[in-house]
Amino acid sequence: MTTILPGDARYQEMTVGHNTRWVGTPDTVKVVHDTAQVAAVVQEAVAAGKRIAVRGGGHCYADFVFNPGVKTLIDMTQMDEVYYDSSHNAFVVEAGATLLHAYQALYKGWGVALPGGLCYSVGIGGHIAGGGFGLLSRQYGITVDHLYAVEIVIVEADGTVRIKKATREATDPHRDLWWAHTGGGGGNFGVVTRYFFRSPGAFGSTPANQLMSPPKDVYLSAVSLPWADFDKDKFISLVRHYGDWHERNSTLDSPASALTSLLVMNHRSNGNIGIITQLDASVPNARQLIEDYLVEITSPTGVETAPLAEAVGEQGPLPEFFTPRKLPWLTSVRLLGTNNPALTNPTLRSANKSAYHRKGFTAAQAGSLYNHLTRTDFSNPVANVMLFGYGSKVNTVHADDTASAQRDSVFKALYATQWSTAADDAENTGWLREVYTEVYSTSGGYPVPNAATDGCYVNYPDADITDPAQNTSGVAWTTLYYKDHYPRLQQVKKRYDPMNVFRHAQSIALP
């Protein structure tokens, strides 16, 4: 174990994450290497009455980790091993591993994968606990659909630290603790040290049969639509056709059920709107399905597609994919994960909001998007609204089977902006609040669970969601994240963290 104190040259680097708006001031940073060390650090902090937080990849959008109240910061980044555990017939990924490291280790070692996120440097620890998703989720479900067990350091009512392992087995007395980590969010119940993955329906004891196998190859497409060619009606048409397509193609009986597409709508100052699409190359007529999809959502606008020669959202240029191109799956993962200027710049500040959509945007909502994306009193080329295909395999799991309750949505929306200096904080956060609030104005400024929307994604924490001045929906933030699951999560909290050791601004509260 390594202890880093405020006078250490490494301290500054260790107390700030991907979003540089949040900087911590802990008394100590503990860089741990195994579960026993985690338990020792937690025991010491509890005895001293010091608040604990855990850092994995450092991608928390809010100040849950890098917060002035945190006095002991546990850095998991050296706990990043990936291996097969024959006693559980499951793959173990330590909680400090990043997504790209886990993808490469699983695939190169055994030919298996997880349907996780795009961002290469996101840490597994928080990503899994919130119900991670990615480009393979429409085909294989979300990450927690493949979670077999968690190993977690908890604190009992008398202050004693214990190491628990909880599985999805019906007979496991700690099964609810496993369930809470299938979408209940990170930093709520203890310190996860290891995740165990085995897909439903796995058979035998051969490692390659225990977890989903990704496509051998995928088709990747990237096109842009010039903002200069859009007026409001054409923009509304694009957004509406994206939603219509996903409403009709988000069940497993659609030939395009595995097709995942990102519609990245940058502020007009960027110059372009981007569409990035991926599909398993083994799907019959895969390339034609992508081409048909692009025609269906773009041709009604009358705007011609062009090569993606400039960055859109967090994705860098991809001009060579104007025509769908076949790539080995892992190559596509590495390309999209690292071709990301926002991830490779460690100095950016950011703000984000999210929504699950059961239906596409109305014409009025799409018009609101247009109004804010074309504002002349605000100019930021990386400010954007991104729609990310969802549903299909995700929606075949019953809402109560995991803590991830949103199981009938067809796409997610991420509202995001990044910038460089504190002087621009108010301008960027103000724009983000205004576009989001107006889009969901008919439901109090938030995408409440109803026929069209289904709340917010807990892995994209939103500081405004608990503020009644911003969230005027009358729907509790806990319902927006967890729907009807919150009382059950509170009972898990009561059993496994009765002292409320693991807490932050939006943590599960004791009942």
Short mmCIF file of C-alpha atoms in Angstrom, two decimals:
data_model
loop_
_atom_site.label_atom_id
_atom_site.label_comp_id
_atom_site.label_asym_id
_atom_site.label_seq_id
_atom_site.Cartn_x
_atom_site.Cartn_y
_atom_site.Cartn_z
CA MET A 1 0.00 0.00 0.00
CA THR A 2 1.15 3.52 -0.78
CA THR A 3 0.19 6.50 1.37
CA ILE A 4 0.17 9.93 -0.26
CA LEU A 5 -0.09 13.01 1.95
CA PRO A 6 -0.73 16.67 1.04
CA GLY A 7 3.00 17.49 0.89
CA ASP A 8 3.71 14.72 -1.63
CA ALA A 9 4.46 15.80 -5.21
CA ARG A 10 1.85 13.26 -6.40
CA TYR A 11 -0.96 14.63 -4.22
CA GLN A 12 -2.29 17.17 -6.71
CA GLU A 13 -2.50 14.58 -9.47
CA MET A 14 -4.26 12.08 -7.18
CA THR A 15 -6.97 14.43 -5.95
CA VAL A 16 -8.61 15.51 -9.20
CA GLY A 17 -10.54 13.43 -11.71
CA HIS A 18 -11.61 13.65 -15.33
CA ASN A 19 -13.81 16.66 -14.56
CA THR A 20 -11.43 19.29 -13.17
CA ARG A 21 -14.31 21.27 -11.65
CA TRP A 22 -13.97 18.95 -8.67
CA VAL A 23 -10.75 18.89 -6.62
CA GLY A 24 -10.42 16.99 -3.36
CA THR A 25 -8.52 17.86 -0.19
CA PRO A 26 -8.28 14.54 1.67
CA ASP A 27 -5.97 14.05 4.62
CA THR A 28 -4.57 11.01 2.89
CA VAL A 29 -4.74 9.08 -0.37
CA LYS A 30 -4.29 5.33 0.00
CA VAL A 31 -3.22 3.46 -3.14
CA VAL A 32 -4.28 -0.13 -2.46
CA HIS A 33 -3.25 -3.37 -4.12
CA ASP A 34 -5.62 -6.00 -2.72
CA THR A 35 -8.85 -6.51 -0.81
CA ALA A 36 -7.10 -6.93 2.54
CA GLN A 37 -5.51 -3.51 2.15
CA VAL A 38 -8.89 -1.97 1.29
CA ALA A 39 -10.37 -3.50 4.44
CA ALA A 40 -7.50 -2.15 6.55
CA VAL A 41 -7.91 1.38 5.17
CA VAL A 42 -11.66 1.34 5.74
CA GLN A 43 -11.21 0.08 9.30
CA GLU A 44 -8.68 2.80 10.08
CA ALA A 45 -10.90 5.53 8.60
CA VAL A 46 -13.99 4.33 10.46
CA ALA A 47 -12.10 4.25 13.76
CA ALA A 48 -10.92 7.81 13.17
CA GLY A 49 -14.35 9.02 12.05
CA LYS A 50 -13.10 10.04 8.62
CA ARG A 51 -15.35 10.12 5.57
CA ILE A 52 -14.30 7.74 2.80
CA ALA A 53 -14.49 7.95 -0.98
CA VAL A 54 -13.20 5.63 -3.68
CA ARG A 55 -11.45 6.49 -6.94
CA GLY A 56 -11.34 4.14 -9.89
CA GLY A 57 -11.08 5.73 -13.32
CA GLY A 58 -11.89 9.18 -11.94
CA HIS A 59 -14.85 9.80 -14.27
CA CYS A 60 -17.55 10.74 -11.78
CA TYR A 61 -19.48 13.65 -13.29
CA ALA A 62 -20.28 15.13 -9.86
CA ASP A 63 -18.25 15.86 -6.72
CA PHE A 64 -18.99 12.56 -4.99
CA VAL A 65 -15.30 11.57 -4.78
CA PHE A 66 -13.36 14.83 -4.97
CA ASN A 67 -15.24 16.61 -2.25
CA PRO A 68 -14.00 18.71 0.69
CA GLY A 69 -15.79 16.41 3.13
CA VAL A 70 -13.78 13.36 2.08
CA LYS A 71 -10.78 12.77 4.34
CA THR A 72 -9.66 9.29 3.24
CA LEU A 73 -9.49 8.67 -0.51
CA ILE A 74 -9.00 5.05 -1.56
CA ASP A 75 -7.31 4.86 -4.96
CA MET A 76 -8.13 1.55 -6.66
CA THR A 77 -6.17 2.09 -9.85
CA GLN A 78 -3.51 -0.52 -9.02
CA MET A 79 -6.17 -3.19 -8.50
CA ASP A 80 -6.71 -3.90 -12.19
CA GLU A 81 -6.18 -7.62 -12.70
CA VAL A 82 -8.45 -9.63 -15.00
CA TYR A 83 -8.49 -13.41 -14.69
CA TYR A 84 -10.63 -16.54 -14.72
CA ASP A 85 -11.84 -18.01 -11.44
CA SER A 86 -12.58 -21.72 -11.92
CA SER A 87 -14.22 -22.00 -8.48
CA HIS A 88 -17.04 -19.78 -9.69
CA ASN A 89 -16.74 -20.46 -13.43
CA ALA A 90 -16.59 -16.71 -13.79
CA PHE A 91 -14.25 -13.98 -14.96
CA VAL A 92 -12.91 -11.66 -12.29
CA VAL A 93 -12.29 -8.00 -13.05
CA GLU A 94 -10.81 -6.01 -10.20
CA ALA A 95 -12.63 -2.77 -9.55
CA GLY A 96 -9.68 -0.54 -10.46
CA ALA A 97 -9.45 -1.79 -14.04
CA THR A 98 -10.39 0.61 -16.82
CA LEU A 99 -12.80 -0.41 -19.57
CA LEU A 100 -10.25 -0.76 -22.35
CA HIS A 101 -7.92 -2.78 -20.16
CA ALA A 102 -10.77 -5.13 -19.25
CA TYR A 103 -11.94 -5.46 -22.86
CA GLN A 104 -8.46 -6.29 -24.12
CA ALA A 105 -7.68 -8.72 -21.32
CA LEU A 106 -10.96 -10.60 -21.67
CA TYR A 107 -10.88 -10.79 -25.44
CA LYS A 108 -7.19 -11.57 -25.94
CA GLY A 109 -7.21 -14.11 -23.13
CA TRP A 110 -10.46 -15.94 -23.78
CA GLY A 111 -12.37 -14.39 -26.69
CA VAL A 112 -15.08 -12.97 -24.43
CA ALA A 113 -16.30 -9.46 -23.63
CA LEU A 114 -18.64 -7.18 -21.74
CA PRO A 115 -21.23 -4.85 -23.35
CA GLY A 116 -19.76 -1.80 -21.62
CA GLY A 117 -19.12 1.82 -22.45
CA LEU A 118 -17.16 3.62 -25.15
CA CYS A 119 -14.79 5.67 -23.00
CA TYR A 120 -11.53 3.76 -22.67
CA SER A 121 -10.41 5.26 -19.33
CA VAL A 122 -13.65 4.86 -17.37
CA GLY A 123 -13.14 2.68 -14.30
CA ILE A 124 -14.99 -0.62 -14.02
CA GLY A 125 -15.86 0.03 -10.36
CA GLY A 126 -18.48 2.74 -10.80
CA HIS A 127 -19.42 1.82 -14.37
CA ILE A 128 -20.74 -1.61 -13.42
CA ALA A 129 -22.50 -0.56 -10.22
CA GLY A 130 -24.61 1.95 -12.15
CA GLY A 131 -25.58 -0.55 -14.85
CA GLY A 132 -23.08 0.25 -17.61
CA PHE A 133 -24.05 0.17 -21.28
CA GLY A 134 -22.40 0.61 -24.66
CA LEU A 135 -22.43 -0.16 -28.37
CA LEU A 136 -23.08 -3.88 -27.82
CA SER A 137 -25.96 -3.43 -25.38
CA ARG A 138 -28.77 -3.62 -27.95
CA GLN A 139 -27.35 -7.03 -28.92
CA TYR A 140 -26.21 -8.38 -25.53
CA GLY A 141 -27.87 -6.30 -22.79
CA ILE A 142 -26.17 -4.04 -20.26
CA THR A 143 -23.11 -5.00 -18.23
CA VAL A 144 -25.01 -6.03 -15.11
CA ASP A 145 -27.01 -8.57 -17.09
CA HIS A 146 -23.74 -10.53 -17.07
CA LEU A 147 -22.77 -9.87 -13.44
CA TYR A 148 -22.54 -13.03 -11.35
CA ALA A 149 -21.08 -11.75 -8.09
CA VAL A 150 -19.42 -8.89 -6.26
CA GLU A 151 -16.78 -8.87 -3.56
CA ILE A 152 -17.23 -5.86 -1.30
CA VAL A 153 -15.79 -4.40 1.88
CA ILE A 154 -18.59 -3.32 4.21
CA VAL A 155 -18.88 -1.86 7.72
CA GLU A 156 -21.23 -3.42 10.26
CA ALA A 157 -23.25 -1.62 12.93
CA ASP A 158 -20.51 -1.93 15.54
CA GLY A 159 -17.88 -0.46 13.20
CA THR A 160 -16.34 -3.80 12.29
CA VAL A 161 -15.15 -4.16 8.72
CA ARG A 162 -16.10 -7.31 6.83
CA ILE A 163 -15.43 -8.69 3.38
CA LYS A 164 -18.57 -10.07 1.75
CA LYS A 165 -19.17 -11.90 -1.48
CA ALA A 166 -22.67 -11.73 -2.92
CA THR A 167 -23.88 -13.74 -5.92
CA ARG A 168 -27.01 -13.85 -8.04
CA GLU A 169 -27.76 -17.39 -6.86
CA ALA A 170 -31.31 -17.61 -5.51
CA THR A 171 -30.05 -19.37 -2.38
CA ASP A 172 -27.37 -16.79 -1.56
CA PRO A 173 -28.26 -15.03 1.72
CA HIS A 174 -26.51 -11.91 0.39
CA ARG A 175 -28.26 -11.92 -2.98
CA ASP A 176 -29.81 -8.49 -2.32
CA LEU A 177 -26.32 -7.03 -2.02
CA TRP A 178 -25.53 -8.41 -5.48
CA TRP A 179 -28.82 -6.99 -6.77
CA ALA A 180 -28.02 -3.53 -5.39
CA HIS A 181 -24.87 -3.50 -7.53
CA THR A 182 -26.82 -4.12 -10.75
CA GLY A 183 -27.79 -0.46 -11.09
CA GLY A 184 -27.90 0.94 -7.55
CA GLY A 185 -24.92 3.20 -8.20
CA GLY A 186 -21.42 3.39 -6.77
CA GLY A 187 -20.40 4.67 -3.35
CA ASN A 188 -23.53 3.46 -1.56
CA PHE A 189 -22.93 0.18 0.23
CA GLY A 190 -19.20 -0.41 0.58
CA VAL A 191 -16.02 -0.67 -1.47
CA VAL A 192 -16.32 -3.12 -4.35
CA THR A 193 -12.98 -4.83 -4.89
CA ARG A 194 -13.82 -7.50 -7.44
CA TYR A 195 -16.58 -8.15 -9.95
CA PHE A 196 -17.33 -11.68 -11.18
CA PHE A 197 -18.91 -12.04 -14.63
CA ARG A 198 -20.78 -15.00 -16.05
CA SER A 199 -23.50 -14.63 -18.63
CA PRO A 200 -26.98 -16.07 -18.12
CA GLY A 201 -27.18 -19.44 -19.82
CA ALA A 202 -23.46 -20.14 -19.45
CA PHE A 203 -22.70 -23.85 -19.47
CA GLY A 204 -19.94 -26.29 -18.61
CA SER A 205 -16.60 -25.19 -17.24
CA THR A 206 -14.77 -24.04 -20.38
CA PRO A 207 -13.90 -20.37 -19.79
CA ALA A 208 -14.90 -19.28 -23.30
CA ASN A 209 -18.44 -20.53 -22.63
CA GLN A 210 -18.96 -18.51 -19.47
CA LEU A 211 -19.28 -14.99 -20.87
CA MET A 212 -20.67 -13.41 -24.02
CA SER A 213 -18.54 -13.52 -27.15
CA PRO A 214 -18.46 -10.24 -29.09
CA PRO A 215 -18.77 -10.08 -32.87
CA LYS A 216 -15.69 -11.17 -34.77
CA ASP A 217 -16.08 -8.08 -36.98
CA VAL A 218 -18.31 -5.03 -37.01
CA TYR A 219 -19.30 -2.51 -39.64
CA LEU A 220 -18.56 1.03 -38.57
CA SER A 221 -20.07 4.09 -40.22
CA ALA A 222 -19.47 7.78 -39.52
CA VAL A 223 -21.13 10.61 -41.42
CA SER A 224 -21.69 14.30 -40.86
CA LEU A 225 -24.50 16.66 -41.78
CA PRO A 226 -23.44 20.31 -42.26
CA TRP A 227 -25.23 22.72 -39.96
CA ALA A 228 -25.21 25.29 -42.77
CA ASP A 229 -27.73 23.15 -44.68
CA PHE A 230 -30.24 22.97 -41.82
CA ASP A 231 -33.18 25.15 -40.99
CA LYS A 232 -35.49 24.43 -38.09
CA ASP A 233 -37.88 22.20 -40.02
CA LYS A 234 -35.05 20.06 -41.40
CA PHE A 235 -33.52 19.68 -37.95
CA ILE A 236 -36.85 18.67 -36.44
CA SER A 237 -37.24 16.11 -39.22
CA LEU A 238 -33.84 14.55 -38.40
CA VAL A 239 -34.54 14.27 -34.68
CA ARG A 240 -38.04 12.93 -35.24
CA HIS A 241 -36.94 10.30 -37.73
CA TYR A 242 -34.18 9.13 -35.37
CA GLY A 243 -36.80 8.61 -32.67
CA ASP A 244 -39.30 6.99 -35.02
CA TRP A 245 -36.71 4.49 -36.26
CA HIS A 246 -35.78 3.47 -32.73
CA GLU A 247 -39.40 3.09 -31.67
CA ARG A 248 -39.88 0.62 -34.54
CA ASN A 249 -36.55 -1.22 -34.28
CA SER A 250 -35.95 -1.79 -30.58
CA THR A 251 -37.35 -5.28 -30.24
CA LEU A 252 -35.48 -8.48 -31.04
CA ASP A 253 -37.70 -9.28 -34.02
CA SER A 254 -36.29 -6.30 -35.95
CA PRO A 255 -33.56 -7.26 -38.45
CA ALA A 256 -31.69 -4.19 -37.15
CA SER A 257 -32.14 -4.95 -33.45
CA ALA A 258 -28.35 -5.10 -32.98
CA LEU A 259 -27.67 -1.83 -34.82
CA THR A 260 -26.49 0.93 -32.46
CA SER A 261 -26.32 4.53 -33.59
CA LEU A 262 -25.26 7.79 -31.98
CA LEU A 263 -26.81 11.03 -33.21
CA VAL A 264 -24.42 13.73 -32.00
CA MET A 265 -25.96 17.19 -32.25
CA ASN A 266 -23.27 19.75 -31.53
CA HIS A 267 -23.84 23.43 -31.07
CA ARG A 268 -23.99 25.09 -34.48
CA SER A 269 -20.56 26.68 -33.88
CA ASN A 270 -19.09 23.21 -34.43
CA GLY A 271 -20.31 23.25 -38.03
CA ASN A 272 -21.58 19.67 -38.14
CA ILE A 273 -23.98 17.12 -36.75
CA GLY A 274 -22.56 13.59 -36.60
CA ILE A 275 -24.03 10.09 -36.89
CA ILE A 276 -21.88 7.15 -35.80
CA THR A 277 -23.30 3.66 -36.36
CA GLN A 278 -22.06 0.15 -35.58
CA LEU A 279 -23.45 -3.29 -36.38
CA ASP A 280 -22.24 -6.86 -36.02
CA ALA A 281 -20.91 -7.78 -39.46
CA SER A 282 -22.35 -11.30 -39.21
CA VAL A 283 -25.93 -9.98 -39.17
CA PRO A 284 -27.52 -10.74 -42.56
CA ASN A 285 -27.20 -7.73 -44.91
CA ALA A 286 -25.42 -5.79 -42.16
CA ARG A 287 -23.90 -3.16 -44.41
CA GLN A 288 -27.18 -2.62 -46.24
CA LEU A 289 -29.02 -2.26 -42.93
CA ILE A 290 -26.69 0.59 -41.95
CA GLU A 291 -27.10 2.28 -45.31
CA ASP A 292 -30.90 1.89 -45.20
CA TYR A 293 -30.95 3.30 -41.66
CA LEU A 294 -28.96 6.38 -42.66
CA VAL A 295 -31.20 7.00 -45.65
CA GLU A 296 -34.32 6.64 -43.52
CA ILE A 297 -33.32 9.25 -40.94
CA THR A 298 -31.46 11.70 -43.19
CA SER A 299 -33.17 11.72 -46.60
CA PRO A 300 -36.37 13.40 -45.36
CA THR A 301 -34.27 16.38 -44.30
CA GLY A 302 -32.91 16.95 -47.78
CA VAL A 303 -29.44 17.42 -46.27
CA GLU A 304 -26.66 15.40 -47.92
CA THR A 305 -24.33 13.39 -45.70
CA ALA A 306 -20.60 14.02 -45.87
CA PRO A 307 -17.45 12.44 -44.38
CA LEU A 308 -17.01 13.09 -40.67
CA ALA A 309 -13.95 15.30 -41.09
CA GLU A 310 -14.30 17.24 -37.82
CA ALA A 311 -14.82 16.23 -34.20
CA VAL A 312 -18.41 15.80 -33.00
CA GLY A 313 -19.27 15.61 -29.32
CA GLU A 314 -16.46 13.68 -27.68
CA GLN A 315 -15.57 11.78 -30.87
CA GLY A 316 -12.75 12.83 -33.13
CA PRO A 317 -12.82 12.86 -36.96
CA LEU A 318 -13.55 9.58 -38.77
CA PRO A 319 -13.59 10.55 -42.46
CA GLU A 320 -12.52 7.10 -43.66
CA PHE A 321 -15.83 5.61 -42.45
CA PHE A 322 -18.14 7.63 -44.70
CA THR A 323 -18.79 4.29 -46.41
CA PRO A 324 -19.42 1.55 -43.81
CA ARG A 325 -16.16 -0.27 -43.22
CA LYS A 326 -15.57 -3.68 -41.67
CA LEU A 327 -13.21 -3.83 -38.68
CA PRO A 328 -12.27 -6.49 -36.13
CA TRP A 329 -14.37 -5.86 -33.04
CA LEU A 330 -11.48 -5.04 -30.69
CA THR A 331 -9.99 -2.69 -33.28
CA SER A 332 -13.26 -0.77 -33.37
CA VAL A 333 -13.30 -0.59 -29.57
CA ARG A 334 -9.79 0.79 -29.45
CA LEU A 335 -10.50 3.25 -32.25
CA LEU A 336 -13.69 4.74 -30.82
CA GLY A 337 -12.36 4.65 -27.28
CA THR A 338 -9.15 6.52 -27.96
CA ASN A 339 -10.27 8.76 -30.85
CA ASN A 340 -11.70 11.05 -28.21
CA PRO A 341 -10.22 14.53 -27.65
CA ALA A 342 -12.28 15.07 -24.50
CA LEU A 343 -10.85 11.95 -22.84
CA THR A 344 -7.27 12.66 -23.79
CA ASN A 345 -7.36 16.22 -22.45
CA PRO A 346 -6.97 16.03 -18.64
CA THR A 347 -7.70 19.72 -18.05
CA LEU A 348 -11.36 20.01 -19.10
CA ARG A 349 -14.32 20.98 -16.98
CA SER A 350 -17.74 19.53 -17.76
CA ALA A 351 -21.43 19.29 -16.91
CA ASN A 352 -23.94 16.64 -17.97
CA LYS A 353 -27.58 15.63 -17.79
CA SER A 354 -29.40 12.55 -19.04
CA ALA A 355 -32.74 11.06 -20.02
CA TYR A 356 -34.20 7.68 -20.92
CA HIS A 357 -36.67 7.90 -23.81
CA ARG A 358 -39.48 5.45 -24.43
CA LYS A 359 -40.64 7.59 -27.35
CA GLY A 360 -38.91 9.99 -29.70
CA PHE A 361 -38.91 13.74 -29.17
CA THR A 362 -42.05 15.65 -30.05
CA ALA A 363 -41.81 18.35 -32.69
CA ALA A 364 -41.91 20.96 -29.93
CA GLN A 365 -39.04 19.27 -28.06
CA ALA A 366 -36.97 18.96 -31.22
CA GLY A 367 -37.66 22.64 -31.87
CA SER A 368 -36.34 23.47 -28.40
CA LEU A 369 -33.16 21.54 -29.16
CA TYR A 370 -32.74 23.53 -32.35
CA ASN A 371 -33.28 26.84 -30.58
CA HIS A 372 -30.56 26.18 -28.01
CA LEU A 373 -28.11 24.49 -30.36
CA THR A 374 -28.25 27.49 -32.68
CA ARG A 375 -28.11 30.24 -30.05
CA THR A 376 -25.81 33.12 -30.90
CA ASP A 377 -25.38 34.28 -27.29
CA PHE A 378 -23.59 31.00 -26.52
CA SER A 379 -20.85 29.42 -28.60
CA ASN A 380 -19.09 26.19 -27.69
CA PRO A 381 -18.28 23.70 -30.47
CA VAL A 382 -18.22 20.74 -28.08
CA ALA A 383 -21.52 21.50 -26.32
CA ASN A 384 -23.91 18.86 -27.58
CA VAL A 385 -26.93 16.64 -27.17
CA MET A 386 -26.18 13.02 -28.02
CA LEU A 387 -28.80 10.33 -28.59
CA PHE A 388 -27.55 6.77 -28.02
CA GLY A 389 -29.48 3.73 -29.24
CA TYR A 390 -30.85 1.52 -26.46
CA GLY A 391 -33.48 -1.17 -26.02
CA SER A 392 -33.59 -4.49 -27.94
CA LYS A 393 -31.82 -7.09 -25.72
CA VAL A 394 -31.78 -4.61 -22.80
CA ASN A 395 -35.55 -4.62 -22.71
CA THR A 396 -35.90 -8.41 -22.51
CA VAL A 397 -34.88 -8.36 -18.83
CA HIS A 398 -37.66 -7.76 -16.31
CA ALA A 399 -37.39 -4.41 -14.54
CA ASP A 400 -37.21 -6.05 -11.10
CA ASP A 401 -34.50 -8.57 -11.98
CA THR A 402 -31.81 -5.93 -11.59
CA ALA A 403 -31.64 -2.55 -9.88
CA SER A 404 -31.50 -0.99 -13.37
CA ALA A 405 -35.21 -0.30 -13.62
CA GLN A 406 -35.44 1.36 -17.05
CA ARG A 407 -36.16 -1.66 -19.23
CA ASP A 408 -38.42 -0.37 -21.98
CA SER A 409 -36.53 2.65 -23.30
CA VAL A 410 -35.45 2.89 -26.94
CA PHE A 411 -32.67 5.47 -26.67
CA LYS A 412 -30.82 7.53 -24.09
CA ALA A 413 -30.06 11.21 -24.29
CA LEU A 414 -26.90 12.79 -22.91
CA TYR A 415 -26.78 16.58 -22.64
CA ALA A 416 -23.14 17.62 -22.26
CA THR A 417 -20.70 20.45 -22.44
CA GLN A 418 -16.97 20.75 -21.77
CA TRP A 419 -14.84 23.83 -21.36
CA SER A 420 -11.40 24.88 -20.11
CA THR A 421 -11.55 27.58 -17.45
CA ALA A 422 -13.54 28.38 -14.32
CA ALA A 423 -14.47 31.73 -15.85
CA ASP A 424 -16.72 29.85 -18.28
CA ASP A 425 -18.52 27.75 -15.64
CA ALA A 426 -21.67 29.85 -15.38
CA GLU A 427 -22.11 30.23 -19.13
CA ASN A 428 -21.83 26.50 -19.80
CA THR A 429 -23.86 25.24 -16.86
CA GLY A 430 -26.48 27.89 -17.63
CA TRP A 431 -26.82 26.77 -21.25
CA LEU A 432 -27.07 23.13 -20.19
CA ARG A 433 -29.80 23.85 -17.66
CA GLU A 434 -31.77 25.95 -20.12
CA VAL A 435 -31.83 23.49 -22.98
CA TYR A 436 -32.65 20.55 -20.69
CA THR A 437 -35.35 22.38 -18.75
CA GLU A 438 -37.06 23.59 -21.91
CA VAL A 439 -37.01 20.20 -23.64
CA TYR A 440 -38.75 18.61 -20.65
CA SER A 441 -40.83 21.65 -19.72
CA THR A 442 -44.14 19.79 -19.88
CA SER A 443 -43.00 17.53 -17.04
CA GLY A 444 -41.39 20.08 -14.75
CA GLY A 445 -38.00 20.29 -16.42
CA TYR A 446 -37.07 16.61 -15.99
CA PRO A 447 -37.80 13.42 -17.98
CA VAL A 448 -40.13 11.87 -15.42
CA PRO A 449 -41.33 8.28 -15.82
CA ASN A 450 -44.30 8.49 -18.17
CA ALA A 451 -45.33 7.22 -21.59
CA ALA A 452 -42.54 9.13 -23.34
CA THR A 453 -39.61 9.27 -20.91
CA ASP A 454 -38.35 7.15 -18.04
CA GLY A 455 -36.10 9.12 -15.73
CA CYS A 456 -32.33 9.60 -15.63
CA TYR A 457 -29.19 7.45 -15.76
CA VAL A 458 -27.51 7.19 -12.36
CA ASN A 459 -24.05 6.91 -13.93
CA TYR A 460 -24.51 10.42 -15.33
CA PRO A 461 -25.11 12.12 -11.97
CA ASP A 462 -26.71 15.54 -12.21
CA ALA A 463 -26.12 17.98 -9.34
CA ASP A 464 -29.36 19.84 -10.14
CA ILE A 465 -31.62 16.82 -9.79
CA THR A 466 -32.00 17.31 -6.02
CA ASP A 467 -32.65 21.05 -6.29
CA PRO A 468 -36.37 21.93 -6.31
CA ALA A 469 -35.55 25.20 -8.03
CA GLN A 470 -34.22 23.23 -11.02
CA ASN A 471 -36.24 20.03 -10.76
CA THR A 472 -39.79 21.36 -10.56
CA SER A 473 -41.34 18.06 -11.68
CA GLY A 474 -42.50 17.10 -8.21
CA VAL A 475 -40.88 13.69 -8.79
CA ALA A 476 -38.18 12.74 -6.31
CA TRP A 477 -34.65 12.41 -7.64
CA THR A 478 -34.61 8.89 -6.24
CA THR A 479 -37.52 7.98 -8.49
CA LEU A 480 -35.85 9.56 -11.52
CA TYR A 481 -32.81 7.34 -11.00
CA TYR A 482 -34.30 4.21 -9.45
CA LYS A 483 -38.08 4.29 -10.03
CA ASP A 484 -39.80 1.84 -7.65
CA HIS A 485 -36.53 0.23 -6.56
CA TYR A 486 -35.46 2.88 -4.09
CA PRO A 487 -37.15 1.40 -0.96
CA ARG A 488 -35.49 -1.95 -1.65
CA LEU A 489 -32.12 -0.25 -2.10
CA GLN A 490 -32.66 1.49 1.23
CA GLN A 491 -33.19 -1.88 2.92
CA VAL A 492 -29.90 -3.13 1.46
CA LYS A 493 -28.28 0.04 2.75
CA LYS A 494 -29.70 -0.53 6.21
CA ARG A 495 -28.39 -4.10 6.32
CA TYR A 496 -24.92 -3.59 4.87
CA ASP A 497 -24.05 0.03 5.69
CA PRO A 498 -26.03 0.77 8.86
CA MET A 499 -23.56 3.48 9.95
CA ASN A 500 -23.90 5.30 6.60
CA VAL A 501 -20.13 5.18 6.15
CA PHE A 502 -20.42 5.22 2.37
CA ARG A 503 -22.20 8.39 1.39
CA HIS A 504 -22.18 11.35 -0.97
CA ALA A 505 -24.57 14.05 -2.11
CA GLN A 506 -26.85 11.57 -3.89
CA SER A 507 -26.21 8.35 -2.00
CA ILE A 508 -28.88 5.90 -0.92
CA ALA A 509 -30.30 7.15 2.40
CA LEU A 510 -30.96 4.93 5.39
CA PRO A 511 -34.70 4.24 5.76
#
